PDB file of C-alpha atoms in Angstrom:
ATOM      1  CA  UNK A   1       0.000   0.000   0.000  1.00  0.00           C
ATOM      2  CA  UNK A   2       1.166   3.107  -1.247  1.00  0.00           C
ATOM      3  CA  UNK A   3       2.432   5.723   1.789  1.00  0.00           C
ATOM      4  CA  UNK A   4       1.697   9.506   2.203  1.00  0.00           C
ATOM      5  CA  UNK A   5       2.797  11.571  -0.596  1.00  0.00           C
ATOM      6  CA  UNK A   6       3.342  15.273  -0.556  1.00  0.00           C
ATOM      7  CA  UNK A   7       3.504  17.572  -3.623  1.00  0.00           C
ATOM      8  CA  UNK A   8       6.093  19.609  -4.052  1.00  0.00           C
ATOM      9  CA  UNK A   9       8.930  18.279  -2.036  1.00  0.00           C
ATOM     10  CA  UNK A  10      10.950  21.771  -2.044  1.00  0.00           C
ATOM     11  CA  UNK A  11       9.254  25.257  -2.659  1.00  0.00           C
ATOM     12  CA  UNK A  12      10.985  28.845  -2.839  1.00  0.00           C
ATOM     13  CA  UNK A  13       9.052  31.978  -2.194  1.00  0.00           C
ATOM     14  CA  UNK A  14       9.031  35.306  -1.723  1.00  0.00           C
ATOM     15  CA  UNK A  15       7.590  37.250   0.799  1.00  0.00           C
ATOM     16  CA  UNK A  16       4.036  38.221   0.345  1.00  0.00           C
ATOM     17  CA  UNK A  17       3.199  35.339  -1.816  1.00  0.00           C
ATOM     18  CA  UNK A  18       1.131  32.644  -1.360  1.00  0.00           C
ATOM     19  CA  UNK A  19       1.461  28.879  -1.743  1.00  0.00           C
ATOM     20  CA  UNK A  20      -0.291  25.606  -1.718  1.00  0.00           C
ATOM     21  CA  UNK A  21       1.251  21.998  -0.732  1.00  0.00           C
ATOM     22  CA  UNK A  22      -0.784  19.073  -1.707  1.00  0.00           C
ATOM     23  CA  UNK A  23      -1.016  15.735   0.449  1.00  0.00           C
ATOM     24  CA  UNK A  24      -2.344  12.202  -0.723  1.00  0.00           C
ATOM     25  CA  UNK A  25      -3.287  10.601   2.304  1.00  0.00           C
ATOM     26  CA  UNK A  26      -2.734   6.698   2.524  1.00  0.00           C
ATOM     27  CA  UNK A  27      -5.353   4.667   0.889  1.00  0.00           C
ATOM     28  CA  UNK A  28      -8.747   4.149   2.928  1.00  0.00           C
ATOM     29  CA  UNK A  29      -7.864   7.182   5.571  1.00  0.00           C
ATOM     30  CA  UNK A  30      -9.764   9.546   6.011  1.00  0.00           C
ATOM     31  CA  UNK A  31      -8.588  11.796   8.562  1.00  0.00           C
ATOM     32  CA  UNK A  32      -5.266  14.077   7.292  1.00  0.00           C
ATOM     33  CA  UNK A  33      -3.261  16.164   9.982  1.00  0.00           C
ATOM     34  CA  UNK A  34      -1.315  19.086   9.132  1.00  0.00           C
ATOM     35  CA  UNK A  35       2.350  20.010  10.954  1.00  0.00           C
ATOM     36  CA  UNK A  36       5.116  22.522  10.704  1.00  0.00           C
ATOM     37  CA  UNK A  37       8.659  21.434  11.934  1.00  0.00           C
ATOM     38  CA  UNK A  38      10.983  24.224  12.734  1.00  0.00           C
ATOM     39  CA  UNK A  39      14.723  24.237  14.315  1.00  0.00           C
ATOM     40  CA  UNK A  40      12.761  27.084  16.532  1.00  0.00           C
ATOM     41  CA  UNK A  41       9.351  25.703  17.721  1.00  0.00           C
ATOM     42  CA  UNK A  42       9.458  21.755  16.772  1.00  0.00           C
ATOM     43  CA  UNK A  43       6.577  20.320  15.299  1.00  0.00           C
ATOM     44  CA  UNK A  44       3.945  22.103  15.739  1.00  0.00           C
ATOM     45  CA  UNK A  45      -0.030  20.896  15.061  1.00  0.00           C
ATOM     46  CA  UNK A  46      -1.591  23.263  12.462  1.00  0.00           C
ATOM     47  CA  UNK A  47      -5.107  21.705  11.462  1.00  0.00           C
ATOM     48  CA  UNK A  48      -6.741  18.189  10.840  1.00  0.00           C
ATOM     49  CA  UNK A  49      -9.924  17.404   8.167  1.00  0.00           C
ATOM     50  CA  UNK A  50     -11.841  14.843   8.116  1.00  0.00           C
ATOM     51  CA  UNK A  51     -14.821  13.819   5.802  1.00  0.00           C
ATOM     52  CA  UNK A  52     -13.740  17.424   3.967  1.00  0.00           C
ATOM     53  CA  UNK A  53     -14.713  19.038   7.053  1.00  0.00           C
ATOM     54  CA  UNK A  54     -11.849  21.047   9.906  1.00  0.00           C
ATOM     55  CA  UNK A  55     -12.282  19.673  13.033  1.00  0.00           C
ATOM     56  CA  UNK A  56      -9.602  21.380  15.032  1.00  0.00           C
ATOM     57  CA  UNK A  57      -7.405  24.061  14.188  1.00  0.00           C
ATOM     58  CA  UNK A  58      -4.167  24.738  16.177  1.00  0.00           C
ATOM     59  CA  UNK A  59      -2.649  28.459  17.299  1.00  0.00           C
ATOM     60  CA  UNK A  60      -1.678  29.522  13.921  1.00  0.00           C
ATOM     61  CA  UNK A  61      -2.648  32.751  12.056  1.00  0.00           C
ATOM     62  CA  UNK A  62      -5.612  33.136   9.637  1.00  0.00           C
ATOM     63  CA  UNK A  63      -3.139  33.137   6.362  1.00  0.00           C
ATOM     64  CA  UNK A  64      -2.775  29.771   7.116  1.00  0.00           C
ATOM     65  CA  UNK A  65      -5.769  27.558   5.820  1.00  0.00           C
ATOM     66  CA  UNK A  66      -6.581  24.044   4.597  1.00  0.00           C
ATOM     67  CA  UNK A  67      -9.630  22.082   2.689  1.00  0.00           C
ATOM     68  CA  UNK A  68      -9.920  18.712   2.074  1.00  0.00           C
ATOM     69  CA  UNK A  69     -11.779  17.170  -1.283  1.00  0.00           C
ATOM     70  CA  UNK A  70     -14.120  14.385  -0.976  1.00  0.00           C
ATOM     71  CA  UNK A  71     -11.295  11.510  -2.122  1.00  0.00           C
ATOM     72  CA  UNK A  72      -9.495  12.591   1.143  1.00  0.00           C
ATOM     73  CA  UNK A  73      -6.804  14.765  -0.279  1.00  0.00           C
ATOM     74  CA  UNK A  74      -5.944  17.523   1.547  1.00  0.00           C
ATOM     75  CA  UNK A  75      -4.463  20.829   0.380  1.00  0.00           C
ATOM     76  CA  UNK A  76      -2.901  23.778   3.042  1.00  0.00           C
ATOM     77  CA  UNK A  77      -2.436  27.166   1.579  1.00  0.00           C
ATOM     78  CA  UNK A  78      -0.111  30.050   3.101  1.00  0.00           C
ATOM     79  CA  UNK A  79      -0.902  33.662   2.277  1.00  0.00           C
ATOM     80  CA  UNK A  80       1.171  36.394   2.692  1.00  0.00           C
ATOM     81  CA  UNK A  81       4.227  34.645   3.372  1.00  0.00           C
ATOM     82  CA  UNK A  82       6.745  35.944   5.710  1.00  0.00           C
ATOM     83  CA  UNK A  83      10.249  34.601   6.478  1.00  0.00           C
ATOM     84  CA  UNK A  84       9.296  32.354   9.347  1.00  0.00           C
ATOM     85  CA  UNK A  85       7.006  30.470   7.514  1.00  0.00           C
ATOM     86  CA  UNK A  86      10.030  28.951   6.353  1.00  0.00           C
ATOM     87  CA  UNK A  87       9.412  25.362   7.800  1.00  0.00           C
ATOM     88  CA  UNK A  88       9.092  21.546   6.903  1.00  0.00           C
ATOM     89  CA  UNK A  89       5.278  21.159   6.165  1.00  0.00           C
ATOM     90  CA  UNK A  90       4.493  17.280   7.094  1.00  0.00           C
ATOM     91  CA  UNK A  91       1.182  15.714   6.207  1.00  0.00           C
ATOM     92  CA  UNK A  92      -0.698  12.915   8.273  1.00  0.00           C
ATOM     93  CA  UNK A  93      -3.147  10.428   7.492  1.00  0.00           C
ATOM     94  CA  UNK A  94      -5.195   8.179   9.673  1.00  0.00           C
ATOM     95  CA  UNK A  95      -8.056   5.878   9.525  1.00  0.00           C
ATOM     96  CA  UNK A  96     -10.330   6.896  11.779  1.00  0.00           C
ATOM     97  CA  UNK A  97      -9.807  10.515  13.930  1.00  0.00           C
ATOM     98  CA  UNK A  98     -12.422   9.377  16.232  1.00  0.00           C
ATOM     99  CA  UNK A  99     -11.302   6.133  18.095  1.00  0.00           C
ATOM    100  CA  UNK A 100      -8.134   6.505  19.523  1.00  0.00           C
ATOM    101  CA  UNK A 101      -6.695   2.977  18.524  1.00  0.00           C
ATOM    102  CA  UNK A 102      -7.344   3.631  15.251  1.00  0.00           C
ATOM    103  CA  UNK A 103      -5.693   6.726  15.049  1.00  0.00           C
ATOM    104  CA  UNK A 104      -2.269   6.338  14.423  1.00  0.00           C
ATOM    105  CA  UNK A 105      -0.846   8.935  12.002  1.00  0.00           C
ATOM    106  CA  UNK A 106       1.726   8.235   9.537  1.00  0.00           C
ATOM    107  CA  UNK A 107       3.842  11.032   7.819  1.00  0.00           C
ATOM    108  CA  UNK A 108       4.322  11.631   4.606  1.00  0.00           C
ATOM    109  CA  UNK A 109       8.057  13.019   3.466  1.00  0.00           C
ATOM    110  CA  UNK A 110       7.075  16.701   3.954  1.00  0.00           C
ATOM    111  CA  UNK A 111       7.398  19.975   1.485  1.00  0.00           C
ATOM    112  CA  UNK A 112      10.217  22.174   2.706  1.00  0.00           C
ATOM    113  CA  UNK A 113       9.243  25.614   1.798  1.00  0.00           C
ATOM    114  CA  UNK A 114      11.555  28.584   1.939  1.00  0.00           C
ATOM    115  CA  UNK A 115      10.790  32.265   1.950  1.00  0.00           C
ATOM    116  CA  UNK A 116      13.465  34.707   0.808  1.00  0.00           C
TER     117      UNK A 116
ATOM    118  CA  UNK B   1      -1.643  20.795  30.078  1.00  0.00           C
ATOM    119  CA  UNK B   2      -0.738  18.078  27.763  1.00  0.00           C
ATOM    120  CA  UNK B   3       3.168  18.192  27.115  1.00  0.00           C
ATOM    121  CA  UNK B   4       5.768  15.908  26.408  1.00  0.00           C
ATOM    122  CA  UNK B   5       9.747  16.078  27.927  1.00  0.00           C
ATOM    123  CA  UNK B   6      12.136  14.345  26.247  1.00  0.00           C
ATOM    124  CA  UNK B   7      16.260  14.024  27.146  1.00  0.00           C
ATOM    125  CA  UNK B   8      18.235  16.722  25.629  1.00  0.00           C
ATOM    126  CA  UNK B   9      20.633  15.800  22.845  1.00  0.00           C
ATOM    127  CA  UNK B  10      22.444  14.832  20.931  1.00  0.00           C
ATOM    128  CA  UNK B  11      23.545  11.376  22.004  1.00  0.00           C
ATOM    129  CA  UNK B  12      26.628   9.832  20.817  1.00  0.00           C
ATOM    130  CA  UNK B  13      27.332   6.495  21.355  1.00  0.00           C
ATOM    131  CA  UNK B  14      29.520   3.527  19.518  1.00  0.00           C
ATOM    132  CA  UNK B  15      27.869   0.743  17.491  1.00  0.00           C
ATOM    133  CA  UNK B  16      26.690  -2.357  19.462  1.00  0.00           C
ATOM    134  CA  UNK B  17      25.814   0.297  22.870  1.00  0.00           C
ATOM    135  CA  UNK B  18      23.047   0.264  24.598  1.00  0.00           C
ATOM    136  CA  UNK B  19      20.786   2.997  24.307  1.00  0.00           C
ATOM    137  CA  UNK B  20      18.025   4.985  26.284  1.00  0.00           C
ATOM    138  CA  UNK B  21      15.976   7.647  25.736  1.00  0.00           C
ATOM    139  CA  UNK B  22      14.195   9.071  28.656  1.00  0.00           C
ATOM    140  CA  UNK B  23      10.516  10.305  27.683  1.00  0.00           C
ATOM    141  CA  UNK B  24       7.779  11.620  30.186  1.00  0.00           C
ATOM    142  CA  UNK B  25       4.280  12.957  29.500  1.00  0.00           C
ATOM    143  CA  UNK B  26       1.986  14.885  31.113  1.00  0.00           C
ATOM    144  CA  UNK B  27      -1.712  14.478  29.926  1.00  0.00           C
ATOM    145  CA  UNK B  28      -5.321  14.351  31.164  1.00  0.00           C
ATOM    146  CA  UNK B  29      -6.986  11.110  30.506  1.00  0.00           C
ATOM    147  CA  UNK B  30      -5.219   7.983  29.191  1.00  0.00           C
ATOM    148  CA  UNK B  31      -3.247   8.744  25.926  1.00  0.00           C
ATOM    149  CA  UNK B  32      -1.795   6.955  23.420  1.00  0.00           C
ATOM    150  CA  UNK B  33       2.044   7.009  23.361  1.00  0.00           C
ATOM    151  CA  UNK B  34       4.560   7.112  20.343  1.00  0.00           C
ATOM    152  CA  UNK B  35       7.745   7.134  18.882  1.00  0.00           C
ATOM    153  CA  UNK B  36       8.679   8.804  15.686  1.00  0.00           C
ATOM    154  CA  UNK B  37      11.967   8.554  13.629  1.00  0.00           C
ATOM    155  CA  UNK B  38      13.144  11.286  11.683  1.00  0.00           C
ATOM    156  CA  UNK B  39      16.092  10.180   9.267  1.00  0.00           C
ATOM    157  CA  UNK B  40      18.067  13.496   7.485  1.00  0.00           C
ATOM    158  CA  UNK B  41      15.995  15.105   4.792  1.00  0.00           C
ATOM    159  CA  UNK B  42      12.786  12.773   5.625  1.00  0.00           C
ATOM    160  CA  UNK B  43       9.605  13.129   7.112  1.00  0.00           C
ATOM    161  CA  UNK B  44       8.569  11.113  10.403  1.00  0.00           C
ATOM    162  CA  UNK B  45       8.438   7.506  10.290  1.00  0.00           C
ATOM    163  CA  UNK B  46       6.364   5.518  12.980  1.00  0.00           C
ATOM    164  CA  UNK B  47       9.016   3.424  15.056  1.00  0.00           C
ATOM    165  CA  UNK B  48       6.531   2.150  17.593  1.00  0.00           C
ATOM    166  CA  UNK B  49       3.314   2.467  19.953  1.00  0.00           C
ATOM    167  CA  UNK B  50       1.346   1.760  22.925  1.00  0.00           C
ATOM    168  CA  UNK B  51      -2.521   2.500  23.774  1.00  0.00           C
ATOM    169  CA  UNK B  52      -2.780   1.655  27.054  1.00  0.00           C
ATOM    170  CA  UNK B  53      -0.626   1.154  30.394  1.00  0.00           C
ATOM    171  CA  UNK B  54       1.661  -1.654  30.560  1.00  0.00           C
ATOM    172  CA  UNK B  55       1.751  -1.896  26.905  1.00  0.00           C
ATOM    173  CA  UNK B  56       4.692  -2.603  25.451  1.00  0.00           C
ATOM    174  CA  UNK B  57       5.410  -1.375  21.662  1.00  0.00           C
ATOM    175  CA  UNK B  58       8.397  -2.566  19.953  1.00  0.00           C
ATOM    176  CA  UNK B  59       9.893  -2.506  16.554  1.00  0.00           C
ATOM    177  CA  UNK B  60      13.412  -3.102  14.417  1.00  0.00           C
ATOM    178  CA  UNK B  61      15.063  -4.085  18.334  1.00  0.00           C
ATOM    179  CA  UNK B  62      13.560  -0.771  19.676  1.00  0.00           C
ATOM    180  CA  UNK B  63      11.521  -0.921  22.860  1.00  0.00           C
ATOM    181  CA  UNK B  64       8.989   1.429  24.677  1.00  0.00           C
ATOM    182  CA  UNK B  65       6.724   0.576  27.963  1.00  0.00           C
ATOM    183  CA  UNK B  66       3.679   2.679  28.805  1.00  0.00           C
ATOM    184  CA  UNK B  67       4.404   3.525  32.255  1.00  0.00           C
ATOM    185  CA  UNK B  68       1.111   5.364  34.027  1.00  0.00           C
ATOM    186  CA  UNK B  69       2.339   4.926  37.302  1.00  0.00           C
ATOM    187  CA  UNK B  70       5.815   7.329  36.138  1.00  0.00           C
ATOM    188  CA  UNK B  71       4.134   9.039  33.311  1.00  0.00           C
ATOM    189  CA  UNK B  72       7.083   7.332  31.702  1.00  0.00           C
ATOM    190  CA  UNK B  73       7.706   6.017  27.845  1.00  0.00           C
ATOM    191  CA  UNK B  74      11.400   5.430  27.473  1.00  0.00           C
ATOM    192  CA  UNK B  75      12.976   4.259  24.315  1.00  0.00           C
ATOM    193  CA  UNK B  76      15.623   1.308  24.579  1.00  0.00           C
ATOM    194  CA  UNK B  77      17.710  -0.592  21.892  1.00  0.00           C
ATOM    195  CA  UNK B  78      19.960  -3.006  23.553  1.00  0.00           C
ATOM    196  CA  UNK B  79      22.144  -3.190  20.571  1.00  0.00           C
ATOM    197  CA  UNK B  80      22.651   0.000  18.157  1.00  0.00           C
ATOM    198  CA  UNK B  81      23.730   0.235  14.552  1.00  0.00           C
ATOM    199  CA  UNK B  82      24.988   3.534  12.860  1.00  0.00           C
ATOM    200  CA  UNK B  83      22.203   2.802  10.486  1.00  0.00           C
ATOM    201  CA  UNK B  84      19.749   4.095  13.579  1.00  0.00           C
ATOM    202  CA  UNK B  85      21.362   7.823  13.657  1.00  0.00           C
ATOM    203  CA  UNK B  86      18.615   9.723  13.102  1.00  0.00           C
ATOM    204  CA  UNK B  87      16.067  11.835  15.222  1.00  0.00           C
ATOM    205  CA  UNK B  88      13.628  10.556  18.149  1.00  0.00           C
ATOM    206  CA  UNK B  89      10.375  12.057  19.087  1.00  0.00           C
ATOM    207  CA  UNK B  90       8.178  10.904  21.700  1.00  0.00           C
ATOM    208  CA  UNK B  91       4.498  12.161  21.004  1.00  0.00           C
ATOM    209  CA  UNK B  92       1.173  11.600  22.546  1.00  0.00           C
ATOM    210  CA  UNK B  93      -2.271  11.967  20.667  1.00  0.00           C
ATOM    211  CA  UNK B  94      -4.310  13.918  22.853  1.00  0.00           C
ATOM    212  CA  UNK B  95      -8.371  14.094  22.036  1.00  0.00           C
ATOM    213  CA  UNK B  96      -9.320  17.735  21.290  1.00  0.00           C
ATOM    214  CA  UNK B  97     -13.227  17.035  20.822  1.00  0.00           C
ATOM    215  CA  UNK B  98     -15.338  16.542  17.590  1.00  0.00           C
ATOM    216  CA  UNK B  99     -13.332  13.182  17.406  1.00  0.00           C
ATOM    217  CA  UNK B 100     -10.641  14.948  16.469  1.00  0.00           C
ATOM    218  CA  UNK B 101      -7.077  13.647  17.912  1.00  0.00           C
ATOM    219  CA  UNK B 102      -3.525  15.762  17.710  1.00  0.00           C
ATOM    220  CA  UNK B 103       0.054  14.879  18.352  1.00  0.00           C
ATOM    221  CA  UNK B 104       2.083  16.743  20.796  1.00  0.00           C
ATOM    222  CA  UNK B 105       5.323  16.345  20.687  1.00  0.00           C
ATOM    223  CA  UNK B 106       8.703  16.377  22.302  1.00  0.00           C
ATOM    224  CA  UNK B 107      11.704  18.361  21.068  1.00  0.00           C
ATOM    225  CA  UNK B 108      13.297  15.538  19.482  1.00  0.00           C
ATOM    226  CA  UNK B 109      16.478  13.670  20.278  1.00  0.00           C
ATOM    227  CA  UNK B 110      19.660  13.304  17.645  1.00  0.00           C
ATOM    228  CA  UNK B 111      21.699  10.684  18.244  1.00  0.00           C
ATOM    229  CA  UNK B 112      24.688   9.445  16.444  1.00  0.00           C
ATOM    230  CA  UNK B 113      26.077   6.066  16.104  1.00  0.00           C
ATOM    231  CA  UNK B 114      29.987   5.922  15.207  1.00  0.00           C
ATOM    232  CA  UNK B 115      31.592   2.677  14.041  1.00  0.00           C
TER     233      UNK B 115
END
């Protein structure tokens, strides 16, 4: 079974542009979890959709923002980028967000994204 | 809050040592507890888990026991290889309502392995 994938792997911006990084959740899950990893703040939990809907939404401004389409991919897109949103973007998938046994996540290999 | 401390690194140690890595937790309710791998330029991979106390997860020679009593979930490998240099989180999924889970995670430990 095929893993996570996440489109592109490496991104370079500019300030005050916008982006969007694409995940492919794992087969049959239907839960997808968003995280940025920086040397600063560690992984940090940005949002998670399930059934195309947010469910919970960590402490990150409004420029960040997510959807998910109804074959479980999930797209997040950055607005207005500034230089710290310079980060590792990893992508999640689960089966089920809703029973705890069942909701192991598994990473996909992350989009690095740089602002200049 | 929910929070997870891990040991500070980096860790060096020679092939064939023994190696811990001390993880506690802090969390309301009864978690599920994991360890993550983080080789150079890759995203997380899932080394093991454990839903409940007294479970014990294990994968690849790497061990982890839920420990409620200690809020514990240390990582051992009685035997390492410089194949398992690479970075070690310890996360728990914490229920945030709507059915919705999260990860928190610790800071991550780097450890080396030299030949």
């Amino acid at each position: 079974k095929a893993g996570v994938t996440q489109t592109p792997r490496y991104l370079i911006k500019t300030r005050g542009q916008q982006v969007t990084l694409s995940c492919s959740p794992i087969s049959g899950h239907r839960s997808v979890s968003w995280y940025q990893q920086t040397p600063g703040q560690g992984l940090q939990f940005l949002f998670e959709y399930f059934s195309e809907t947010q469910r919970n939404k960590g402490n990150f401004p409004g420029r960040f923002s997510g959807r998910q389409f109804s074959n479980s991919r999930s797209e997040m897109n950055v607005s207005t980028l500034e230089l710290g949103d310079s980060a590792l973007y990893l992508c999640a998938s689960s089966l089920d967000g809703g029973v705890s046994q069942l909701n192991t996540q598994y990473f996909g290999p992350g989009t690095r994204l740089t602002v200049l | 809050g929910n929070s997870v401390t891990q040991m500070e690194g980096p860790v060096t140690l020679s092939e064939e040592a023994f190696l811990t890595i001390n993880c506690t937790y802090t969390a309301t309710g009864y978690p599920s507890l994991f360890w993550y791998v983080q080789y150079p330029g890759e995203g997380l991979q899932l080394l093991l888990k454990a839903t409940k106390a007294d479970d014990k997860g294990s994968n690849k020679g790497f061990e982890a026991t839920y420990r409620k009593e200690t809020t514990s979930f240390h990582l051992e490998k009685g035997s390492v290889q410089v194949s398992d240099s690479a970075v070690y989180f310890c996360a728990l999924n914490r229920y945030s309502g709507a059915g919705s889970y999260q990860l928190t995670f610790g800071k991550g430990t780097k450890l080396s392995v030299i030949p």
